[in-house]
Amino acid sequence: MKQKFPHIKFTLILLGFISNQLVSAQTVGDLISEVDTNSLDLFLNEFSGEVSTTVNNTPVTIRNRVSQSSQGNDLAADYLVERFNSFGNLVVNDSPYSGGGRNVVATQVGQTNPDDIYIICGHYDSVADYCADDNATSTSAILEIARILSQYCIDNTIIYALWDEEERGLIGSRNYANNAANNDDNILGVINMDMIGYDKDQNDDVAIQTRNIANSQGLVNGITNVLNTHSSLIGLTPNVVNPGIEASDHSSFWDQNYSAIALSEAATFSDLTPYYHTSNDRVSTLDLPYFHKISKLGMGIIATLAGLVDSNSCSLSITDNVLEDISIYPNPFFNVINVSLNEVNNSSIQVTNVVGQVIMQQDLRNKTTQINLQDLSKGLYFIKVSSNNKTLSKKIIKE
Ligand SMILES: [Zn+2]
């Protein structure tokens, strides 16, 4: 992005991304019930190329999502970025990494414990055309969960991550997990979903792949609780596999000693869809009610881990006490960003990253202050300006 927006005056409207109709949730069961089978099926049919869709207002068909060898893969990533952005309240990172792959990662910052992170994830790339089960199913489930949960106040930070290049050797997730470990990201659990639409033995079981690494067993116990507590809403039995397979993105997190599990249709290879890794892996071959059940399980797990904030403490009241007459420019910026405001008594700024960690803070002593952020890596940050009990928060982008 090269365009500059100097001296924009911010108003209440620009705070929409924070105050955007967040509401307090009722219960985890209510959220499971909100998972909409029509919405799931639409995402699935669009993302696996059974029906056309629109990306950037252009009619398109996402016929395949093969990494590094088709435009379909980039189109698929564009689709994900656009859908996540349309939900509101998410910070969407479209993250190309060296080698040419592209993870799409959307963050919902926790209101109580922003540094405590749970990840729900799956790969969006494919090996052939269509590949509905592998892994348009999980991609659709994660979109549907994000569509609903992003409207609620949560305690802990949730990251909805869709990885590229899983099929080429877990490249996207490995890149992310390595960076997370280097940054000491406090990831408390990773729920990976891979192939959740074909129940070959027709017994409504869900495979949970785990290992004795970090607190992965704690995640398994949590999932079993969700299945028991909400059995009438979900209707699946757990099939725990320990030691679980390493052939999907959760193992990138095991390698960094993070707690992680995978949900999938198969406890063994022989239980998989017979159309595995072929262009015959089409929506018409799937067991859609089974796909809906695992999607609901995903919602139950992540809503439980997120923690639903009750109505009394869910007052994001910054709109009551908002600062006006303030300029933050340029945005995007390279190394230095300027903050100008009329009243500098008792004023300060704070810069945080997308998971809420404070990167710097300082008092403001002049009407215009240059903030040097040259040491930050490129990406998205938040700047909060406080002055006499009023605040303004703003997304800023470092190029
Ligand atoms: Zn897969």
XYZ file of C-alpha atoms and ligand atoms in Angstrom:
400
model
C 0.000 0.000 0.000
C 1.536 3.221 -1.069
C -1.269 5.714 -0.685
C -0.902 8.319 2.047
C -3.633 9.970 4.054
C -2.116 13.073 5.655
C -3.871 15.046 8.348
C -7.139 13.184 8.440
C -9.383 14.367 11.226
C -10.896 11.461 13.005
C -14.454 11.395 14.141
C -16.643 8.931 15.952
C -17.362 7.130 12.721
C -13.779 5.962 12.437
C -14.110 4.235 15.776
C -16.613 1.865 14.252
C -14.168 -1.020 14.183
C -13.996 -0.998 17.970
C -17.491 -0.031 19.026
C -19.109 -1.997 16.221
C -22.279 -3.407 17.822
C -20.440 -5.744 20.186
C -22.901 -7.396 22.481
C -22.687 -9.712 25.411
C -23.346 -13.344 24.670
C -25.921 -15.448 26.399
C -24.376 -18.884 26.702
C -22.092 -21.196 24.738
C -25.184 -23.221 23.874
C -26.798 -20.154 22.336
C -23.765 -19.617 20.148
C -23.757 -23.256 19.017
C -27.411 -22.820 18.076
C -26.530 -19.740 16.044
C -24.357 -21.811 13.673
C -26.400 -21.675 10.489
C -26.367 -24.701 8.198
C -27.360 -22.614 5.156
C -24.505 -20.219 5.812
C -22.065 -23.129 6.246
C -23.212 -24.751 3.008
C -22.940 -21.483 1.085
C -19.348 -20.923 2.238
C -18.578 -24.552 1.357
C -20.073 -24.403 -2.133
C -18.458 -21.066 -2.906
C -15.045 -21.956 -1.528
C -14.840 -25.317 -3.299
C -15.940 -23.914 -6.654
C -19.337 -25.582 -6.904
C -20.986 -22.179 -7.323
C -19.644 -18.800 -8.366
C -19.180 -16.001 -5.872
C -17.880 -12.443 -5.859
C -14.490 -11.161 -4.812
C -13.781 -7.427 -5.069
C -17.201 -7.029 -6.663
C -16.158 -9.309 -9.519
C -17.960 -12.601 -10.257
C -15.494 -15.468 -9.852
C -15.355 -19.234 -9.426
C -12.720 -20.644 -7.057
C -12.157 -23.888 -8.944
C -8.970 -24.811 -7.103
C -6.671 -23.548 -4.367
C -3.381 -25.207 -5.323
C -0.475 -23.261 -3.788
C 2.161 -21.683 -6.012
C 0.686 -23.032 -9.219
C -2.606 -21.341 -9.829
C -4.384 -18.055 -9.549
C -7.094 -19.930 -7.708
C -5.054 -20.000 -4.523
C -4.656 -16.214 -4.464
C -8.309 -15.787 -5.317
C -9.197 -18.050 -2.400
C -7.065 -15.935 -0.048
C -8.712 -12.753 -1.376
C -12.112 -14.319 -0.667
C -11.104 -15.083 2.931
C -9.732 -11.591 3.570
C -12.909 -10.038 2.212
C -15.216 -12.272 4.257
C -13.304 -11.744 7.516
C -13.313 -7.978 6.939
C -17.054 -8.013 6.338
C -17.713 -9.471 9.809
C -16.370 -6.418 11.672
C -14.498 -6.375 14.993
C -11.662 -8.464 13.559
C -8.151 -7.328 12.748
C -7.402 -9.109 9.480
C -3.792 -9.834 8.609
C -3.180 -10.961 5.076
C 0.263 -12.378 5.716
C 2.523 -13.280 2.829
C 5.696 -14.970 4.052
C 9.013 -15.632 2.388
C 8.678 -18.315 -0.266
C 5.463 -16.911 -1.659
C 2.762 -18.426 0.539
C 0.019 -16.432 2.163
C -1.699 -17.107 5.500
C -4.943 -15.266 6.268
C -5.189 -14.538 9.992
C -8.022 -12.671 11.717
C -7.713 -11.608 15.363
C -10.509 -10.887 17.841
C -8.887 -9.187 20.804
C -9.982 -10.404 24.231
C -11.422 -7.731 26.516
C -10.113 -9.213 29.773
C -6.914 -11.091 28.886
C -5.734 -9.823 25.510
C -2.386 -11.621 25.860
C -4.007 -15.047 26.348
C -4.424 -16.472 22.853
C -6.394 -19.391 21.468
C -6.177 -20.282 17.786
C -8.790 -22.032 15.681
C -7.318 -22.923 12.319
C -7.290 -25.018 9.184
C -5.560 -25.033 5.820
C -7.281 -23.478 2.813
C -4.962 -24.734 0.085
C -5.669 -27.888 -1.919
C -3.954 -30.449 -4.140
C -6.543 -30.522 -6.942
C -9.739 -28.893 -8.189
C -12.698 -28.730 -5.783
C -11.263 -30.590 -2.746
C -14.422 -29.881 -0.781
C -13.670 -32.147 2.165
C -9.942 -31.287 2.176
C -10.258 -28.626 3.370
C -13.054 -26.314 2.253
C -15.101 -27.910 5.035
C -12.935 -26.602 7.870
C -12.367 -23.258 6.145
C -16.148 -22.803 5.969
C -16.603 -23.837 9.602
C -14.015 -21.274 10.726
C -15.641 -18.517 8.648
C -19.043 -19.335 10.125
C -17.673 -19.406 13.684
C -15.918 -16.051 13.124
C -19.055 -14.551 11.568
C -20.992 -15.248 14.759
C -18.451 -15.007 17.582
C -16.953 -11.726 16.328
C -20.190 -10.005 17.339
C -19.670 -10.834 21.023
C -17.440 -9.636 23.848
C -14.879 -12.253 24.819
C -12.328 -12.527 27.635
C -9.391 -14.053 25.763
C -7.989 -13.332 22.330
C -9.140 -15.629 19.521
C -7.168 -15.973 16.307
C -8.972 -17.428 13.293
C -6.155 -18.670 11.047
C -6.347 -20.154 7.569
C -3.026 -21.565 6.439
C -1.535 -21.801 3.001
C 0.741 -24.621 1.771
C -0.300 -27.306 4.238
C -0.317 -29.714 1.315
C 3.284 -28.802 0.467
C 4.500 -29.694 3.954
C 2.765 -27.539 6.602
C 4.713 -24.556 5.333
C 2.245 -21.785 6.248
C 1.506 -22.971 9.776
C 5.167 -23.767 10.454
C 6.100 -20.247 9.460
C 3.476 -18.823 11.824
C 4.271 -21.122 14.759
C 8.009 -20.446 14.516
C 7.402 -16.686 14.575
C 4.964 -17.035 17.463
C 7.521 -18.974 19.497
C 10.217 -16.395 18.709
C 7.863 -13.642 19.881
C 6.948 -15.599 23.032
C 3.272 -15.392 22.057
C 1.196 -16.783 24.900
C -0.749 -19.318 22.812
C -2.708 -21.453 25.272
C -4.332 -23.785 22.770
C -4.576 -24.516 19.055
C -7.633 -26.204 17.556
C -6.802 -27.398 14.041
C -9.568 -28.715 11.791
C -8.758 -30.828 8.751
C -11.297 -32.803 6.680
C -14.545 -32.715 8.624
C -17.160 -33.714 6.039
C -17.079 -37.460 5.423
C -18.031 -40.011 8.045
C -17.015 -43.196 6.325
C -18.053 -45.526 9.145
C -21.279 -43.537 9.638
C -21.083 -43.560 13.417
C -20.952 -39.811 14.116
C -17.559 -39.983 15.779
C -15.019 -37.173 15.633
C -11.312 -37.971 15.735
C -9.278 -35.873 18.169
C -5.567 -36.106 17.390
C -3.412 -35.344 20.425
C -0.008 -36.007 21.968
C 1.498 -35.632 25.415
C 2.880 -32.214 24.539
C 2.333 -29.123 26.699
C -1.302 -29.105 27.849
C -2.789 -30.803 24.782
C -4.522 -33.320 27.038
C -6.236 -30.400 28.798
C -7.685 -29.364 25.437
C -8.956 -32.919 24.887
C -10.649 -32.852 28.300
C -12.217 -29.496 27.449
C -13.542 -30.849 24.142
C -14.982 -33.923 25.837
C -16.749 -31.603 28.289
C -18.203 -29.556 25.442
C -19.448 -32.741 23.738
C -21.050 -33.945 26.964
C -22.539 -30.618 28.028
C -24.004 -29.858 24.613
C -24.698 -33.393 23.407
C -28.234 -32.544 22.299
C -26.957 -29.639 20.181
C -23.914 -31.384 18.671
C -24.442 -35.170 18.722
C -20.927 -36.520 18.226
C -18.796 -38.995 20.178
C -15.057 -38.423 20.644
C -12.467 -40.818 19.271
C -9.202 -39.732 20.899
C -6.012 -40.712 19.071
C -2.824 -40.523 21.149
C -0.197 -40.351 19.739
C -2.037 -38.461 17.021
C -0.893 -38.006 13.444
C 1.573 -35.271 12.609
C 0.342 -34.809 9.045
C -1.515 -31.558 9.562
C -0.987 -28.035 10.873
C -1.405 -28.718 14.601
C 1.979 -30.465 14.581
C 3.677 -27.173 13.624
C 2.565 -25.998 17.091
C 3.572 -29.249 18.818
C 7.049 -28.641 17.408
C 7.134 -25.330 19.323
C 5.818 -27.002 22.482
C 2.375 -25.385 22.292
C -0.826 -27.220 23.288
C -2.594 -28.328 20.126
C -5.081 -30.879 18.822
C -6.744 -31.676 15.510
C -10.376 -32.459 14.812
C -10.990 -34.624 11.776
C -13.324 -37.195 10.303
C -10.868 -40.075 10.497
C -9.135 -41.806 13.357
C -7.222 -43.914 10.836
C -6.272 -43.430 7.204
C -8.745 -46.101 6.071
C -11.598 -44.064 7.561
C -10.999 -41.104 5.206
C -13.096 -40.057 2.239
C -12.368 -42.344 -0.742
C -11.984 -39.191 -2.888
C -9.006 -37.968 -0.850
C -6.667 -35.682 -2.825
C -8.589 -35.966 -6.082
C -10.888 -33.659 -8.004
C -13.710 -36.079 -7.172
C -13.708 -34.668 -3.633
C -16.924 -32.712 -4.267
C -19.674 -31.339 -2.027
C -22.099 -33.910 -3.459
C -20.068 -36.732 -1.879
C -20.114 -35.253 1.641
C -22.211 -36.046 4.664
C -23.450 -32.503 5.260
C -25.214 -33.119 8.611
C -21.925 -34.571 9.904
C -20.035 -31.487 8.639
C -22.573 -29.284 10.452
C -22.030 -31.201 13.699
C -18.247 -30.791 13.693
C -18.688 -27.107 12.828
C -20.948 -26.731 15.863
C -18.381 -28.558 17.968
C -15.752 -26.060 16.772
C -17.988 -23.211 17.917
C -18.619 -24.872 21.291
C -14.899 -25.356 21.875
C -13.717 -21.919 20.853
C -16.567 -20.042 22.571
C -15.743 -21.935 25.764
C -12.040 -21.162 25.470
C -12.728 -17.517 24.557
C -14.865 -16.941 27.639
C -18.054 -14.956 27.110
C -18.094 -11.593 28.870
C -21.271 -10.889 30.795
C -23.424 -7.903 29.985
C -22.339 -5.690 32.889
C -18.693 -5.706 32.004
C -19.272 -5.592 28.280
C -19.442 -1.828 28.014
C -16.965 -0.673 25.441
C -17.804 2.834 26.451
C -15.131 4.673 24.542
C -17.859 6.274 22.477
C -18.991 8.108 25.611
C -15.636 9.684 26.205
C -14.113 10.106 22.844
C -11.415 12.568 21.960
C -12.050 14.791 19.025
C -9.885 17.296 17.193
C -6.965 14.941 16.975
C -4.816 14.019 14.015
C -2.639 10.936 13.581
C -0.622 11.007 10.385
C 0.579 9.743 8.029
C -1.274 6.453 8.100
C 0.042 4.115 6.781
C 3.474 5.289 7.962
C 7.069 4.200 7.480
C 9.115 5.062 10.575
C 7.544 8.075 12.244
C 3.927 8.868 12.979
C 2.712 12.251 14.242
C 0.074 12.897 16.850
C -1.458 16.374 16.993
C -4.059 17.537 19.466
C -5.156 20.857 20.940
C -5.003 20.017 24.636
C -1.787 18.382 25.848
C -2.240 18.553 29.621
C -2.552 15.058 31.112
C -2.199 13.494 27.681
C -0.411 10.300 26.742
C -0.223 7.750 23.974
C 0.112 4.002 23.958
C 0.908 1.729 21.019
C -0.137 -1.927 21.148
C 0.146 -4.818 18.728
C -2.778 -6.889 17.474
C -2.796 -9.122 20.543
C -2.845 -6.197 22.951
C 0.798 -6.152 24.057
C 1.979 -2.639 24.870
C 4.899 -1.745 22.628
C 5.512 1.785 23.826
C 3.865 4.553 25.799
C 4.768 8.146 26.541
C 3.310 11.417 27.756
C 2.535 14.128 25.236
C 4.067 17.539 25.962
C 3.587 19.352 22.671
C 0.658 19.954 20.401
C 2.414 17.844 17.772
C 4.564 14.896 18.802
C 6.618 12.728 16.499
C 6.532 9.091 17.548
C 9.461 7.070 16.288
C 8.383 3.504 15.514
C 11.202 2.516 13.201
C 12.026 -0.604 15.228
C 8.603 -2.168 14.672
C 8.122 -4.745 11.979
C 5.644 -4.000 9.215
C 2.007 -4.611 10.021
C -0.980 -3.517 11.950
C -0.930 -1.790 15.360
C -3.239 0.225 17.550
C -2.544 3.666 18.915
C -4.539 4.930 21.878
C -4.440 8.622 22.777
C -5.675 9.575 26.240
C -6.310 13.108 27.379
C -8.208 14.199 30.495
C -10.200 10.960 30.786
C -11.043 10.861 27.129
C -9.528 8.411 24.686
C -9.290 7.668 21.019
C -8.117 4.361 19.586
C -7.048 3.974 16.012
C -5.659 1.301 13.748
C -2.291 2.277 12.273
C -0.354 0.446 9.617
C 3.411 0.360 9.329
C 4.691 -0.146 5.792
Zn -6.092 -31.371 4.669
